[in-house]
Every structure is written in structure tokens, then in C-alpha cells.
Amino acid sequence: MENRDKHALPVSDALGRPLRDLRISVTDRCNFRCRYCMPEEVFGPDFRFLPKEKLLSLPELERLTRIFVSLGVEKVRITGGEPLLRKNIDEIISRLGDIEGVRDIAMTTNGSLLKQKAQALKDAGLARITVSLDSLNDERFGAMNGRGFPVKGVLEGIDAAAEAGLSVKVNMVVQKGVNDQDIVPMARYFRERGHILRFVEFMDVGNSNGWNMKHVVPSKQIVDMIHQEMPLEPAEANYFGEVATRYRYQGSKDEIGLISSVTQAFCGSCTRARLSAEGHLYTCLFASNKTDLLSVMRAGASDNELRSFIAEVWGKREDRYSETRLTQTRPVQKVEMSHIGG
Ligand code: SAM
Ligand code: SF4
Ligand code: SF4
């Protein structure tokens, strides 16, 4: 392990899962109102987003990331809200990517501002980007993103990212009766362009998206639909804990991924911590409990104190929500996806 802080020790949680990945939400704001994430009726004109002084500043982001790295984090993903709305996002990428021990820095974005920002992100050291796009049909996509934003705007962002030299993946959240007819056209389009498309099962994140199991298209059905038109074969995982299950188009190197958090939960290998824009640590996407690192930090905690505090929280972690979703009593209030970025 290269040059980690001398006080540091990688930590494991109560179920033996190490801390490897950190997802950082850099803003709670978004220019979309995706029905499954920030429905307009909840996140409408009166919704109060965080004021600037409540956001983690760049030095605070840097400091916390260093501490997380000293506890085992190797991969950082920048997300939101919409991360490209955060001022100086390229500087954030550059400073976090430069931290010794960060082996990989990636971003998830809705792509709407990517055309203008792709080159600056690449220049700042970003290697990989995941762009969310749920349909190639303007009417359906506009309804899903809640703002009538056209497909073309996202596709241009994807093209700009690829031209700038970023490795691009595309995420499609599939909802039965909403965009399941787009599965095969999306697969074909991104196969032709050499980008990996990943199908994400619609999840019951947050409290406001009206989730119901009936709206989930199981990954297995998605594979069957595509296989009928473009034969697929299973591909081996790239590494332990990979979130997506991979399939290759037969006779080629092109592939798709399936993120089956509902029908094939992967909690056993979940090594992800999530940091909200206001500096709260969540140990699960479906958590109702958080740890307020910002207040501890602003109250004057030293690096060692913060490190011990985070290690203690991670050490007690027992989360495995997706494995128990259909059998356990639900938490009363869960964190919203737009708070911690998926
Ligand atoms: N705004 C950025 C974007 O949309 O890519 C980053 C934040 S967004 C919360 C991160 C990812 O979560 C997106 O790919 C989005 O499609 C996904 N997502 C949001 N709500 C979801 C839900 N209910 N089920 C499954 N995925 C969801
Ligand atoms: Fe915004 Fe992303 Fe949530 Fe859509 S999924 S509302 S783009 S944060
Ligand atoms: Fe990880 Fe929680 Fe998702 Fe399970 S439900 S994979 S513990 S984030």
C-alpha cells in the first residue's frame, strides 16, 4: 500500500467488509427533476437547498478524503445532485485526484453540461465518467428528467467526453411501463458507439419516488430481451465487489452491465462510504442514520480524532438493506438519492 499516513490502518466493518470506495456528493442541487429521484412536487420552487456555507469547502473535501484514504479508500467518485453545477468542479477533481493513495477518480453526471466541461475535466485528471441517460426518445426522456431536457444535449455531452479522451459509461434506470421499450434501442445505440451501457434496477431510495416492486424490471428480463436481438454471453467480474454484472455480445468485446440492487443484492461486497454535500457520512445508500463529520471538523477535531471517529463508525457498520428489503420493516425516513448521489 503506497505511502499511506503513518497513523492509518485500513478498517473493516462488523461484517468484515473493508472501506475501499468513497462517493462524494459535491452539491445537493440539480437542474433536472427526475421523477425517480427529485420529483418536482417535492423538490419544487419552494424547496430549500443548502446554502453555500453549509457545503463542504474544497479544503474540507481534501482533508476528509485524505483521512478516508488513510483508512483504506482507493477509489473516489464525485456525484451530486448534479456535480457539474458545483463551482470549480475541475479544481475539486484535480485536488482530490492528486491525493496520494487515490488510485481512481470518476464522476457520475446527468451530462447536460458535459459538452462545455468535458475537456476541462479531462485536463484536471478525470479518467472515467458515467453519464445517466434513460431513453433515446425525447418525449419519454423529457418526462423522466422532469425538465423536458432533450436527448441530444446529453448525447453531445457523451460525444464531447469521448473526444476529450474520457472513458465513458452510460447508466439507464429502467422503470416498467415508463422506459422499458427503450432497453434494446439504447443497447444497440451504445454498442455501435463502443460505450458500455449499464441497466440500473429502479430502487426505493429516499422517501418520495413512489417505489413499488411492480415498477422494477428484473435484470434477468433485460438480458433476455437484448439476447433475443443481439446474443449475449456472461463475462467474468473485473474485480471483487464490482457493482455491475457483465455480459458480452457474442463474438465481440463489447459489453453491457446490470446493476441489480433489487433482484440480486450485492451487500456482501459493499465497500462504499458516502459523503453528502453537507459533510454527513452515510454507510448505506438506504440509511436513515448519518454521522455529521462537518460539525465535528468545524468544532476543531484533529485529523487523528476524525480518523478514529470514522473508523469507529465504519467498524460498527452492519448495513445490508438490499438483502433484507422485502422481508424487514422499512426505516421511517431514508436519505434522498440527490443527497448522496447513488
Ligand atoms: N445527477 C447525476 C446523475 O444523474 O448522474 C449524479 C447523481 S444521481 C443521484 C446518480 C445516479 O443515481 C444516476 O445514474 C441516477 O440515474 C441514479 N438514480 C437516481 N435515483 C434512482 C433510483 N430511484 N433508482 C435507481 N437509480 C437511481
Ligand atoms: Fe438530478 Fe441525477 Fe437525481 Fe436526476 S438522478 S434528479 S439528474 S441528481
Ligand atoms: Fe451497500 Fe447498502 Fe446498497 Fe447493500 S443496500 S449494497 S450495504 S449501499
Tab-separated table of C-alpha atoms and ligand atoms in Angstrom, residues 17 266-267 270 272 274 283-286 317 319-322, ligand 3:
chain	number	residue	atom	x	y	z
A	17	ARG	CA	-16.154	-5.515	4.604
A	266	PHE	CA	-24.610	-7.250	-3.525
A	267	CYS	CA	-24.331	-6.033	0.073
A	270	CYS	CA	-20.249	-3.394	-0.455
A	272	ARG	CA	-18.691	2.087	-0.241
A	274	ARG	CA	-20.956	8.103	1.063
A	283	THR	CA	-22.654	3.908	5.387
A	284	CYS	CA	-25.516	2.750	3.135
A	285	LEU	CA	-27.488	4.193	0.231
A	286	PHE	CA	-30.663	3.427	2.148
A	317	ARG	CA	-21.405	-0.915	10.196
A	319	ASP	CA	-25.864	-2.337	6.707
A	320	ARG	CA	-27.281	-4.766	4.175
A	321	TYR	CA	-30.532	-3.115	3.258
A	322	SER	CA	-30.893	-4.577	-0.245
B	3	SF4	FE1	-24.252	-1.307	0.149
B	3	SF4	FE2	-26.451	-0.582	1.469
B	3	SF4	FE3	-26.526	-0.986	-1.182
B	3	SF4	FE4	-26.248	-3.084	0.487
B	3	SF4	S1	-28.008	-1.733	0.347
B	3	SF4	S2	-25.075	-2.694	-1.416
B	3	SF4	S3	-24.982	-2.146	2.088
B	3	SF4	S4	-25.359	0.610	-0.115
